[in-house]
CSV table of C-alpha atoms in Angstrom, one decimal:
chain,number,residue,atom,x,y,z
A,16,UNK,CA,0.0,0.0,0.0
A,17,UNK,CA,1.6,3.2,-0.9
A,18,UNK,CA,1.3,6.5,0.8
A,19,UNK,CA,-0.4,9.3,-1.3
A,20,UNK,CA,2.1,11.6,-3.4
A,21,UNK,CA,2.0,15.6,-3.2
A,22,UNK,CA,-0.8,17.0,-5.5
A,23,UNK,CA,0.7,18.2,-9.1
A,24,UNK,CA,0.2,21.1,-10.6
A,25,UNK,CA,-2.1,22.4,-13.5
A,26,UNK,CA,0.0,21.7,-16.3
A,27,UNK,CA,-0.4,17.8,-15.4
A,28,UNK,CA,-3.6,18.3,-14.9
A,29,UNK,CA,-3.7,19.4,-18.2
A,30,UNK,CA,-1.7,16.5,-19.6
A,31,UNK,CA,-4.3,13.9,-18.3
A,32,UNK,CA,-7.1,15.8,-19.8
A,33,UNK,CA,-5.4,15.4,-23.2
A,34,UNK,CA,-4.3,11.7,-22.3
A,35,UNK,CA,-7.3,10.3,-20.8
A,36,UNK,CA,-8.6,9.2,-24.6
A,37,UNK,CA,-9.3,5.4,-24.6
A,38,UNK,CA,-10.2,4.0,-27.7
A,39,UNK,CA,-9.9,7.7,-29.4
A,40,UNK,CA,-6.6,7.3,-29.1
A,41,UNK,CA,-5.9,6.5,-32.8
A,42,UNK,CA,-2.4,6.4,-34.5
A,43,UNK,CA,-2.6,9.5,-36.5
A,44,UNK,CA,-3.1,7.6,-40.0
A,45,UNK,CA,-4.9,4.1,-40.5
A,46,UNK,CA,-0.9,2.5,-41.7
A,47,UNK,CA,0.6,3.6,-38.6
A,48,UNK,CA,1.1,2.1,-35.2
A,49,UNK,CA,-1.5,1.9,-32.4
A,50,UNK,CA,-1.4,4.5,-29.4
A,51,UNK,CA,-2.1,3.5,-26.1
A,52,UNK,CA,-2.3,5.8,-23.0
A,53,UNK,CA,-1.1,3.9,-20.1
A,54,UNK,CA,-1.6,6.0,-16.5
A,55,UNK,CA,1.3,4.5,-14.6
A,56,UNK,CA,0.6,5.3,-10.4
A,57,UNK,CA,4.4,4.9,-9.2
A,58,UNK,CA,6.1,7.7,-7.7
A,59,UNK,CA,7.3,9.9,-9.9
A,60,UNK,CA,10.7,10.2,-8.5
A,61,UNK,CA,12.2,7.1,-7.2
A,62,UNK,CA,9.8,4.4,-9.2
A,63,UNK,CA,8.5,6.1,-12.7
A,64,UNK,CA,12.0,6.0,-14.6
A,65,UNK,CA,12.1,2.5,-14.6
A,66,UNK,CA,8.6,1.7,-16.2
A,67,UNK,CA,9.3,4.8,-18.4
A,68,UNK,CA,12.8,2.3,-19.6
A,69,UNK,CA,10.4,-0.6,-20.2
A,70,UNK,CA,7.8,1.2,-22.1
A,71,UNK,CA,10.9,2.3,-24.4
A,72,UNK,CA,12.4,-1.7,-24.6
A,73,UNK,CA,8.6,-2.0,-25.6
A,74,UNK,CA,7.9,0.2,-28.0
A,75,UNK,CA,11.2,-1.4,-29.5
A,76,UNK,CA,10.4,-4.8,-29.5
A,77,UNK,CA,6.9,-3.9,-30.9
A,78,UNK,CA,6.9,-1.6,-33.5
A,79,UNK,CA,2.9,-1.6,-34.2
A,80,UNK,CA,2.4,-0.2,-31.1
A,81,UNK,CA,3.3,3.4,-29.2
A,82,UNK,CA,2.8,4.1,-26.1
A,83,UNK,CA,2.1,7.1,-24.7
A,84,UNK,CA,3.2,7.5,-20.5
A,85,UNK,CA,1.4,9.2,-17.8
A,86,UNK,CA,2.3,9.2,-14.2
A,87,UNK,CA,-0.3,9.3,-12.1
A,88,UNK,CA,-0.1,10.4,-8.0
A,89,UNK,CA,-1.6,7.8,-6.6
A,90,UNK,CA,-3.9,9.7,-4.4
A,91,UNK,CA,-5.6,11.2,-7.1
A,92,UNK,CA,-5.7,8.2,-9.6
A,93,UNK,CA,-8.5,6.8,-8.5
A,94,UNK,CA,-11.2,9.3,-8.7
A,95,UNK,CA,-9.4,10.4,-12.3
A,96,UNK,CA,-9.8,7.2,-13.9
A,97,UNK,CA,-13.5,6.8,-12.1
A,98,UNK,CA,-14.5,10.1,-14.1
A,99,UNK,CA,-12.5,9.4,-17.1
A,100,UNK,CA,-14.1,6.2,-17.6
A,101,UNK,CA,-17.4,7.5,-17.0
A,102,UNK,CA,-17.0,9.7,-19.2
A,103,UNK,CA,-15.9,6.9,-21.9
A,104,UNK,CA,-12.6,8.6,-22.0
A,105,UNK,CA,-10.5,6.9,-19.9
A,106,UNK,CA,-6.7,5.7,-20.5
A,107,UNK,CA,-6.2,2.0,-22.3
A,108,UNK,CA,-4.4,0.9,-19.2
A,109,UNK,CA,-3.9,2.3,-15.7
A,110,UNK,CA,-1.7,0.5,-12.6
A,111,UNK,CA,-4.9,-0.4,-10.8
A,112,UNK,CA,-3.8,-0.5,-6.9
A,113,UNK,CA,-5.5,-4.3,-5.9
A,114,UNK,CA,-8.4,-2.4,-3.8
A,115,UNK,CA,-9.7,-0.8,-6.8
A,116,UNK,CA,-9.7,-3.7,-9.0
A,117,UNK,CA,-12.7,-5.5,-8.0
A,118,UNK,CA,-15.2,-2.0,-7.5
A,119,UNK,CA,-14.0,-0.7,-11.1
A,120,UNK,CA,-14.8,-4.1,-12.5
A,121,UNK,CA,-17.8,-4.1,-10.9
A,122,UNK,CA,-18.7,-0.6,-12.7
A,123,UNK,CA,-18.1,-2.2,-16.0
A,124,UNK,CA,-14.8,-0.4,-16.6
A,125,UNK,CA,-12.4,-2.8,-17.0
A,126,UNK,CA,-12.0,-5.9,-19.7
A,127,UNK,CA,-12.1,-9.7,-18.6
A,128,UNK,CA,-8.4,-11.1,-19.4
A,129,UNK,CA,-9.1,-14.5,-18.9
A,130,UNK,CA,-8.1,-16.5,-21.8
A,131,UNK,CA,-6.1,-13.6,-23.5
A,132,UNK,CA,-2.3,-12.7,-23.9
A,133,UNK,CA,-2.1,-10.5,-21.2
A,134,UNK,CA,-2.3,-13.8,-18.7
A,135,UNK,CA,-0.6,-15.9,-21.3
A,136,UNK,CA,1.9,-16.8,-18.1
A,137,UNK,CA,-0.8,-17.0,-15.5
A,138,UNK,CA,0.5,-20.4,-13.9
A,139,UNK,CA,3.8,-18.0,-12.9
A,140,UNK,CA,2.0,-15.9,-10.2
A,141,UNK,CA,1.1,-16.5,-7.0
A,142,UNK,CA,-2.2,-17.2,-6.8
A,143,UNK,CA,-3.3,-15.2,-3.8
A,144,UNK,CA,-2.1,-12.3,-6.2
A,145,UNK,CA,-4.6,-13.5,-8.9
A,146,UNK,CA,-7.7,-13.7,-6.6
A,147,UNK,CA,-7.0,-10.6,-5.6
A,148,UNK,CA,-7.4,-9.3,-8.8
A,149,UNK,CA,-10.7,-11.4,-9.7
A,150,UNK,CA,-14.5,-9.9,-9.8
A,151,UNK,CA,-17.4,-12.1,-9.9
A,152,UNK,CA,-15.0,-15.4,-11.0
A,153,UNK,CA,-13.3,-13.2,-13.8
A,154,UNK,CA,-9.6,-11.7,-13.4
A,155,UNK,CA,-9.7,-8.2,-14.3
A,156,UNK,CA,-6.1,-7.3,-13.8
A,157,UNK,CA,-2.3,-8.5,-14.3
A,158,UNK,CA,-0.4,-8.3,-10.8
A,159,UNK,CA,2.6,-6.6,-11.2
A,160,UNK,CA,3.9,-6.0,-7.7
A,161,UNK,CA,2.8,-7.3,-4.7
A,162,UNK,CA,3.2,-6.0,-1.1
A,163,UNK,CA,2.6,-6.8,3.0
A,164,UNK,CA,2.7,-5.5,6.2
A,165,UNK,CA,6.6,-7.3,8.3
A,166,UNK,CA,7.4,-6.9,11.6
A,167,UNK,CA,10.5,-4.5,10.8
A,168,UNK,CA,13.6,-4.6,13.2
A,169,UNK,CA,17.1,-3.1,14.3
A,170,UNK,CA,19.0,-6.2,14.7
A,171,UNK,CA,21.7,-4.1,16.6
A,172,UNK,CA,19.7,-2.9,18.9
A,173,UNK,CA,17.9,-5.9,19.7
A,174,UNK,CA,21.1,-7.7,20.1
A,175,UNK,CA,22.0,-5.4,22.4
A,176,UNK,CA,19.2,-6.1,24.4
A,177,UNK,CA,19.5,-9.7,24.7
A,178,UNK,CA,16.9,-10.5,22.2
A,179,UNK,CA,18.1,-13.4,19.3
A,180,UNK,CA,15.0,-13.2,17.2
A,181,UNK,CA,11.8,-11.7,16.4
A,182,UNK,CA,8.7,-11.5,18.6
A,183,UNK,CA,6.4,-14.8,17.6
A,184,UNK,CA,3.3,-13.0,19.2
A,185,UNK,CA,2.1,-9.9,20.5
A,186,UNK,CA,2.6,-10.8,24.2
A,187,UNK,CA,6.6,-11.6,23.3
A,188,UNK,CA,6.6,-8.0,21.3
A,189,UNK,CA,5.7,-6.3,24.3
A,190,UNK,CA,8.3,-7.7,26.6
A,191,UNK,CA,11.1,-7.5,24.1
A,192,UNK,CA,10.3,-3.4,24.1
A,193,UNK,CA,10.8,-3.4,27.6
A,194,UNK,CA,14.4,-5.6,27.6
A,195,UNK,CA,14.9,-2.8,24.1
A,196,UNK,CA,14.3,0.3,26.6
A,197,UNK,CA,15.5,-0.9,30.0
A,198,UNK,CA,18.9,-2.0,28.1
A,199,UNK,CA,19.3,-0.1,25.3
A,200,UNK,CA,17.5,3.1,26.2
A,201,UNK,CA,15.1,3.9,23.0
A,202,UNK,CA,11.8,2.5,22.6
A,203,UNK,CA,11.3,-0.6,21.3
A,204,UNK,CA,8.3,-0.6,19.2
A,205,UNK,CA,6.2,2.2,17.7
A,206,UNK,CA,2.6,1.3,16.6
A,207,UNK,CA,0.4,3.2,14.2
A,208,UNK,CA,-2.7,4.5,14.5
A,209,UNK,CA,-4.2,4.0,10.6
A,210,UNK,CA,-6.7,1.7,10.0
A,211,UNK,CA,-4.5,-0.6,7.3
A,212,UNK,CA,-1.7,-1.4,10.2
A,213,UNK,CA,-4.4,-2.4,12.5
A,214,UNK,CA,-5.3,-5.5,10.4
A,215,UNK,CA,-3.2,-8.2,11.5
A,216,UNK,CA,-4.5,-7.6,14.8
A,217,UNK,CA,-8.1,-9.0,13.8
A,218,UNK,CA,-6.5,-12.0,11.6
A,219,UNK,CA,-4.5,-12.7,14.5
A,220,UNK,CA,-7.7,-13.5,15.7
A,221,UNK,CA,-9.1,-15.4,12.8
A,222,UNK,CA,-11.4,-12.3,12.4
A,223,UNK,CA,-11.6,-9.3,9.4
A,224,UNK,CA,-13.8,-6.3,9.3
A,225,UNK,CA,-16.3,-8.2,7.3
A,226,UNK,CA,-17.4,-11.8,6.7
A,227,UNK,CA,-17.8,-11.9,3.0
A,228,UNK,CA,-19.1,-15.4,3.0
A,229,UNK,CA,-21.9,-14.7,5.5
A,230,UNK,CA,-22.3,-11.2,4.5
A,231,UNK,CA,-21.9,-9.2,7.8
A,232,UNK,CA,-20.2,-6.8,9.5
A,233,UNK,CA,-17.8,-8.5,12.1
A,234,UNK,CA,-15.7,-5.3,13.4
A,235,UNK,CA,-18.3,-5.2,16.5
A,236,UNK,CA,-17.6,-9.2,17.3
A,237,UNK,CA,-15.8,-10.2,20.1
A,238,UNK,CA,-12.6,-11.5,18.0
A,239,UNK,CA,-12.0,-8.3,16.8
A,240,UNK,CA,-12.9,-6.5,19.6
A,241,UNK,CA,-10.3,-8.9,21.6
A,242,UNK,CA,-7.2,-8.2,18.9
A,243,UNK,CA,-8.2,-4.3,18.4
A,244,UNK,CA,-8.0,-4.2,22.8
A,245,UNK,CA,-4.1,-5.9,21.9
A,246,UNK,CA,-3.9,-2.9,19.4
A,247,UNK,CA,-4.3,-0.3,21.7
A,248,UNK,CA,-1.9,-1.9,24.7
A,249,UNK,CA,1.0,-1.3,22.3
A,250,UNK,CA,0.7,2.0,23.3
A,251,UNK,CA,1.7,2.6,26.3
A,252,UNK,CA,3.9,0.9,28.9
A,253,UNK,CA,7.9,0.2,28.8
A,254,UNK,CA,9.1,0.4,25.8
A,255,UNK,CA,6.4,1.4,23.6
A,256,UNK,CA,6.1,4.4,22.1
A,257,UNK,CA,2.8,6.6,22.8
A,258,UNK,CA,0.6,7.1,20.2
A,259,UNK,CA,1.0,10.4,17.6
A,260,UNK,CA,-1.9,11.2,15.6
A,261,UNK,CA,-0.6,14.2,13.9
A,262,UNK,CA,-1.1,14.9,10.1
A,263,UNK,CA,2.7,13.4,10.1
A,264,UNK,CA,2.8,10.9,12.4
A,265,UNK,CA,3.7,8.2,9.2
A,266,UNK,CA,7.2,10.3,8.7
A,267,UNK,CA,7.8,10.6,12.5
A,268,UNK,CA,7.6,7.2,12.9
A,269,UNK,CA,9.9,6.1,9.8
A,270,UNK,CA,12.2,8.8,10.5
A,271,UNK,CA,12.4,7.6,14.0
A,272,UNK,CA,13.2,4.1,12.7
A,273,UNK,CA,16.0,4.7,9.7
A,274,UNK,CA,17.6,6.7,12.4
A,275,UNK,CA,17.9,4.2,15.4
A,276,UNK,CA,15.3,5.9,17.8
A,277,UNK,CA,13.7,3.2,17.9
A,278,UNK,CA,13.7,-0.5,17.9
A,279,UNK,CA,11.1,-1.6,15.9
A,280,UNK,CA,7.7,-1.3,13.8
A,281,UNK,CA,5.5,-2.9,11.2
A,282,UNK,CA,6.0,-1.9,8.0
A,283,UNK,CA,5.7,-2.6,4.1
A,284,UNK,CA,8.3,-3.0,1.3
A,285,UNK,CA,7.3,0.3,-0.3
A,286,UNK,CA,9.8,1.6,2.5
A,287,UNK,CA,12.7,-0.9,1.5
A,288,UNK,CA,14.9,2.0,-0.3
A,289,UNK,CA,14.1,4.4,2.3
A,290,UNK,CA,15.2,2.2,5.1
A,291,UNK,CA,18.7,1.9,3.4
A,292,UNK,CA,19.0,5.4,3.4
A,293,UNK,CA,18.8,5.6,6.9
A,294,UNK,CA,22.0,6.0,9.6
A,295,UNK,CA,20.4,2.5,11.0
A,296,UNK,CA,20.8,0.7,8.3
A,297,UNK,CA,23.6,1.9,6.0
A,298,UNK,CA,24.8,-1.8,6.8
A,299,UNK,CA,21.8,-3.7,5.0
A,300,UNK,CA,22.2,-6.8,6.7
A,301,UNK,CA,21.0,-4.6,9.8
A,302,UNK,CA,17.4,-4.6,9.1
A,303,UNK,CA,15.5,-7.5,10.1
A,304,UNK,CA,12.5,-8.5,8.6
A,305,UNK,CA,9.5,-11.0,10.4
A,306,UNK,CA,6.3,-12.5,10.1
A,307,UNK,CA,4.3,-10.2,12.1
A,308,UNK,CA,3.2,-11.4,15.7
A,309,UNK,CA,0.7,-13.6,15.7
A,310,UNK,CA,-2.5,-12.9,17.8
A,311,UNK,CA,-4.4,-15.6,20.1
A,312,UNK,CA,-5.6,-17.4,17.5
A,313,UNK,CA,-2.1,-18.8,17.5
A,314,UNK,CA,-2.6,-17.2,13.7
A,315,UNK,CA,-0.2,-14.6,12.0
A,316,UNK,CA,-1.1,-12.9,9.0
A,317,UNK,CA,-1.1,-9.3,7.1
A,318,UNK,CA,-2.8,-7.8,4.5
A,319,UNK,CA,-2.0,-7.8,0.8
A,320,UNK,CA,-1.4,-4.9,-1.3
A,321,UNK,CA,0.2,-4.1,-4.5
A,322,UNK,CA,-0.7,-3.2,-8.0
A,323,UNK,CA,-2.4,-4.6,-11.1
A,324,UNK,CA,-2.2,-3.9,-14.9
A,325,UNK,CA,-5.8,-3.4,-16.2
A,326,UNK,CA,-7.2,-2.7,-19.5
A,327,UNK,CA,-10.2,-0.4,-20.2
A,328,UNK,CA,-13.2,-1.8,-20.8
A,329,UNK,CA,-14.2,1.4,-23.2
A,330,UNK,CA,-10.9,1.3,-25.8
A,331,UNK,CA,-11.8,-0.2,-29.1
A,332,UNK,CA,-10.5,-4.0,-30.5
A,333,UNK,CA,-7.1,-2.5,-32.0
A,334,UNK,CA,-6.3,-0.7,-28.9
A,335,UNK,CA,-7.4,-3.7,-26.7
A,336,UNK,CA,-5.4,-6.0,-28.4
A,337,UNK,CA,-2.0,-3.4,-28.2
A,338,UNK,CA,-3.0,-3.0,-24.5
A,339,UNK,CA,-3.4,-6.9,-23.8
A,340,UNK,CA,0.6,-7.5,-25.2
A,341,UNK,CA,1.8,-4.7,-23.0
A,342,UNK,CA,0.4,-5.9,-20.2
A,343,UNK,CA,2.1,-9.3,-21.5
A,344,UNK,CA,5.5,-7.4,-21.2
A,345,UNK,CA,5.4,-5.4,-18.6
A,346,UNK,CA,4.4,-8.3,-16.3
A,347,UNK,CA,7.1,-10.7,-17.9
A,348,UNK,CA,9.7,-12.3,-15.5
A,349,UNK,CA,12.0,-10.0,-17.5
A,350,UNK,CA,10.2,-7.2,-16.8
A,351,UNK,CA,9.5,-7.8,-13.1
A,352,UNK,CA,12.9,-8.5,-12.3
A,353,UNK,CA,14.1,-5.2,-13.8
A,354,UNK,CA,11.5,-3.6,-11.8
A,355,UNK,CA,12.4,-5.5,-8.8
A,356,UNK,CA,16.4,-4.7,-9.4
A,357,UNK,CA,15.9,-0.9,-9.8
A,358,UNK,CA,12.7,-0.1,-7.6
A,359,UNK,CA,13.7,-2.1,-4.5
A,360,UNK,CA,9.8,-3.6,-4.9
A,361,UNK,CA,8.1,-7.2,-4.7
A,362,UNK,CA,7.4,-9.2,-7.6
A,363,UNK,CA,4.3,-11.1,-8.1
A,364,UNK,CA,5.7,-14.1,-10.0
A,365,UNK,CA,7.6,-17.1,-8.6
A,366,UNK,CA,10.4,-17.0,-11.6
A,367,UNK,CA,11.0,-13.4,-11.3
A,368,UNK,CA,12.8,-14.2,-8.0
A,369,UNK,CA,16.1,-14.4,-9.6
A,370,UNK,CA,19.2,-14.6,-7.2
A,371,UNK,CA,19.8,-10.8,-9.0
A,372,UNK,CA,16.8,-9.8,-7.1
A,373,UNK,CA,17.1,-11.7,-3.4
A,374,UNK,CA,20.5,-10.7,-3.1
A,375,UNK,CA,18.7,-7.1,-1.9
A,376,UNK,CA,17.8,-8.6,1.9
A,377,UNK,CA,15.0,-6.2,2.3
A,378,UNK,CA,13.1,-8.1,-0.5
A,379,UNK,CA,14.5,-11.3,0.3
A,380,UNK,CA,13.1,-10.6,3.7
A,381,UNK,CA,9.6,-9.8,2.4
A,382,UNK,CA,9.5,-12.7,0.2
A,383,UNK,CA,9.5,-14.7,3.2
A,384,UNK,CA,6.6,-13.1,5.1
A,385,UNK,CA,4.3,-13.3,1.5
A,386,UNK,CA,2.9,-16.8,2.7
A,387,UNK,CA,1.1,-15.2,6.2
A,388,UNK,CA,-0.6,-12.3,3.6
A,389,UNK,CA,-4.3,-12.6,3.4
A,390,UNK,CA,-5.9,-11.8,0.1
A,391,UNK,CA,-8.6,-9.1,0.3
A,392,UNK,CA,-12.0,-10.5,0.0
A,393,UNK,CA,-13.8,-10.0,-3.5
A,394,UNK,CA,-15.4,-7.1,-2.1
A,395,UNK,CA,-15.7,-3.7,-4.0
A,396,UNK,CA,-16.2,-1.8,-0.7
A,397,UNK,CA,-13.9,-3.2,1.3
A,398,UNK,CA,-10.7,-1.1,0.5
A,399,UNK,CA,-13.3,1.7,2.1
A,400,UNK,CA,-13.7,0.1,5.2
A,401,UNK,CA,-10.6,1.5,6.2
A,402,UNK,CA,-11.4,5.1,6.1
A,403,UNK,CA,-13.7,4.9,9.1
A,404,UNK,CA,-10.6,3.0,11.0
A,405,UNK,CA,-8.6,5.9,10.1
A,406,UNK,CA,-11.5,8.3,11.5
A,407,UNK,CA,-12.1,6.3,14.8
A,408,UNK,CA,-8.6,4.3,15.9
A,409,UNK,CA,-6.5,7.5,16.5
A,410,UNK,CA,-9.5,8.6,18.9
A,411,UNK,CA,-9.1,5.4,20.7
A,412,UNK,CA,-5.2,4.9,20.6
A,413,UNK,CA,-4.5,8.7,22.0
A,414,UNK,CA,-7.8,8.2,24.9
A,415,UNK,CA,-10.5,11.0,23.7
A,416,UNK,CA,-12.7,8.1,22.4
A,417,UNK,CA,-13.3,4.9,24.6
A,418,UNK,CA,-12.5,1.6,22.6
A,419,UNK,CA,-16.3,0.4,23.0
A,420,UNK,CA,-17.5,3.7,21.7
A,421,UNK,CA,-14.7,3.4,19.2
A,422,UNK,CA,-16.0,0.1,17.9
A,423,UNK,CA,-19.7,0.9,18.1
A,424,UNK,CA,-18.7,3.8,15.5
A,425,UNK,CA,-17.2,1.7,13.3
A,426,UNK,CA,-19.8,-0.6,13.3
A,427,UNK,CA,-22.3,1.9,12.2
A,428,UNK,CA,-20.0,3.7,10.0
A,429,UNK,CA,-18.8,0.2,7.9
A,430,UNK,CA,-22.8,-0.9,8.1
A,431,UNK,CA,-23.5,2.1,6.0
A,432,UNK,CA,-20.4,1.2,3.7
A,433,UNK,CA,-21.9,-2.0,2.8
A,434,UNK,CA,-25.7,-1.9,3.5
A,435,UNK,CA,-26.4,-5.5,2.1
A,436,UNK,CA,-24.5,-6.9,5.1
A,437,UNK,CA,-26.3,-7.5,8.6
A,438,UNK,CA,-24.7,-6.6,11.9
């Protein structure tokens, strides 16, 4: 799951206006070669050179077909593309983050690619990655990087503190902050207060916001009432670092960590480059990377996250067919190892795990923790269920909201998010 990226200014706004053509996008003259639009969602800085290389080895190896590159910030992507395609003008392909997948598929927006050239390879990825991307028994994206929450760690400082290994379970996690600050004098874990971090708290205890099978709202049931009461003790006590719910509380914590100020926290791969650039870690073999704890359930697991390639439903034959063999490409082994190489991100596919790409140990490390990720249910709403954790858990974490009123709120607020589901 990536953090949003600053706003851009007019003149991108502008650009997207111009790019956002789906199946207008012609060539120019009937002989010539096929334009797409792709609207790639990677940060512009540190990610968007290296698909901007592969659209160029692309364009290269396909001469019929041009490609015409937008990046996207991700926070704004989504309501973009949601307009553009309404408006039968959307781009040919857009990097579809995995919670979107299923509810633009649902509005009719993006083309079934079951059967077609786009998962010519489709025994190559993980499954878990392919059900995410799945509406209604059709797969309606290509993953092309994959993602999960790990319990992050200072091996240095945990060393110094005693410890061998990483915490197996929430109970353990809590001690080891107290040997971190008693012996090594920083805190030893720092918790967040966003909705998406509090989820392996409730698989911990075999529980999720919803039950898709059953249809019903479970946040209010006494499984994840039990692992979102081990959520909150994380924040306070020896060791533990008290809640921040400031507008920056994501950079204070990360900066905290890079720097040595503190032991320990959970975390996702997007972070894997910035980590390095840290005083902590300037040796990489400092960072440790864990399953995160497991709850009572005796369970550990995390969410999944990431990115698909999907294909607008809208564009015409000739620009679905062009679209379908980029998506081909740009998902190759090849492809995903050179994203994998210069991007410091996860693959999706088994073979693209090339001894090039684990010899980085912060994706070596991740790989690892992939097998405790949970897929998202095939749920259209249920990327939204975490904006009312994001309203109510700081309340709760920092004490102006109770955790029963907390919960109650959420209830009411998720109910409302998917009003076919009971209580």
């Amino acid at each position: 799951m990536r953090r949003g990226i600053a706003a851009t200014a007019l003149v991108a706004t502008l650009a997207l206006a111009a790019t956002a053509c789906g199946g207008d996008s012609g060539s120019g003259k009937a002989d010539g070669p096929t334009t797409i639009t792709w609207w790639d969602t990677s940060n512009a800085t540190n990610e968007a050179p290296t698909y901007r290389a592969l659209v160029k080895e692309f364009e290269a190896a396909n001469k019929g077909v041009k490609v015409t590159y937008v990046n996207v910030p991700f926070d704004q992507a989504q309501n973009k593309f949601d307009t553009a395609a309404g408006a039968k003008g959307a781009p040919d392909v857009l990097r579809s983050e995995v919670g979107w997948t299923p509810a633009f598929a649902k509005k009719g927006y993006f083309l079934p690619l079951d059967g077609t050239e786009a998962l010519k390879d489709k025994a190559q990825f993980e499954p878990n990655l392919l059900k995410q991307a799945q509406f209604d028994g059709k797969t309606y994206g290509v993953p092309l990087v994959t993602d999960t929450l790990a319990f992050v760690y200072n091996k240095a400082i945990f060393a110094k503190a005693g410890i061998t290994k990483a915490p197996a379970t929430w109970g353990e996690l809590k001690s080891d902050a107290a040997a971190v600050k008693s012996k090594a004098k920083v805190d030893g874990y720092w918790a967040s207060t966003a909705g998406y971090y509090a989820q392996p708290f409730l698989y911990g205890e075999g529980t999720d916001t919803v039950d898709l099978a059953h249809k019903k709202v479970t946040i209010a049931g006494a499984p994840a009432v039990k692992g979102l009461e081990t959520w909150k003790g994380l924040f306070s006590g020896p060791g533990l670092h008290k809640p921040d719910t400031t507008a920056d509380a994501y950079a204070h914590q990360q900066d905290a960590f890079v720097n040595g100020k503190v032991a320990s926290i959970i975390q996702g791969p997007w972070e894997i480059t910035n980590f390095y650039k840290g005083s902590a870690f300037k040796d990489k073999k400092n960072l440790g990377i864990a399953t995160v704890p497991a709850g009572s359930a005796g369970k550990a697991g995390a969410p999944t996250g990431g990115h698909n390639l999907a294909v607008y439903a809208g564009s015409d034959k000739a620009h679905q067919a062009a679209s379908l063999k980029f998506l081909n490409f740009m998902t190759s082994a090849k492809s995903q190892e050179q994203i994998a190489l210069k991007n410091s991100t996860l693959p999706t596919r088994s073979d693209a795990y090339t001894p090039g790409v684990t010899a980085d140990p912060g994706i070596a490390g991740f790989q690892k923790v992939l097998s405790a990720s949970q897929p998202r249910p095939e749920l259209p709403e249920y990327s939204s269920l975490w904006g009312p954790m994001d309203t109510e858990l700081p309340k709760v974490a920092d004490g102006r909201e109770s955790l029963q009123d907390g919960v109650k709120a959420l209830d009411e607020a998720m109910a409302k998010l998917v009003p076919d589901f009971t209580k």
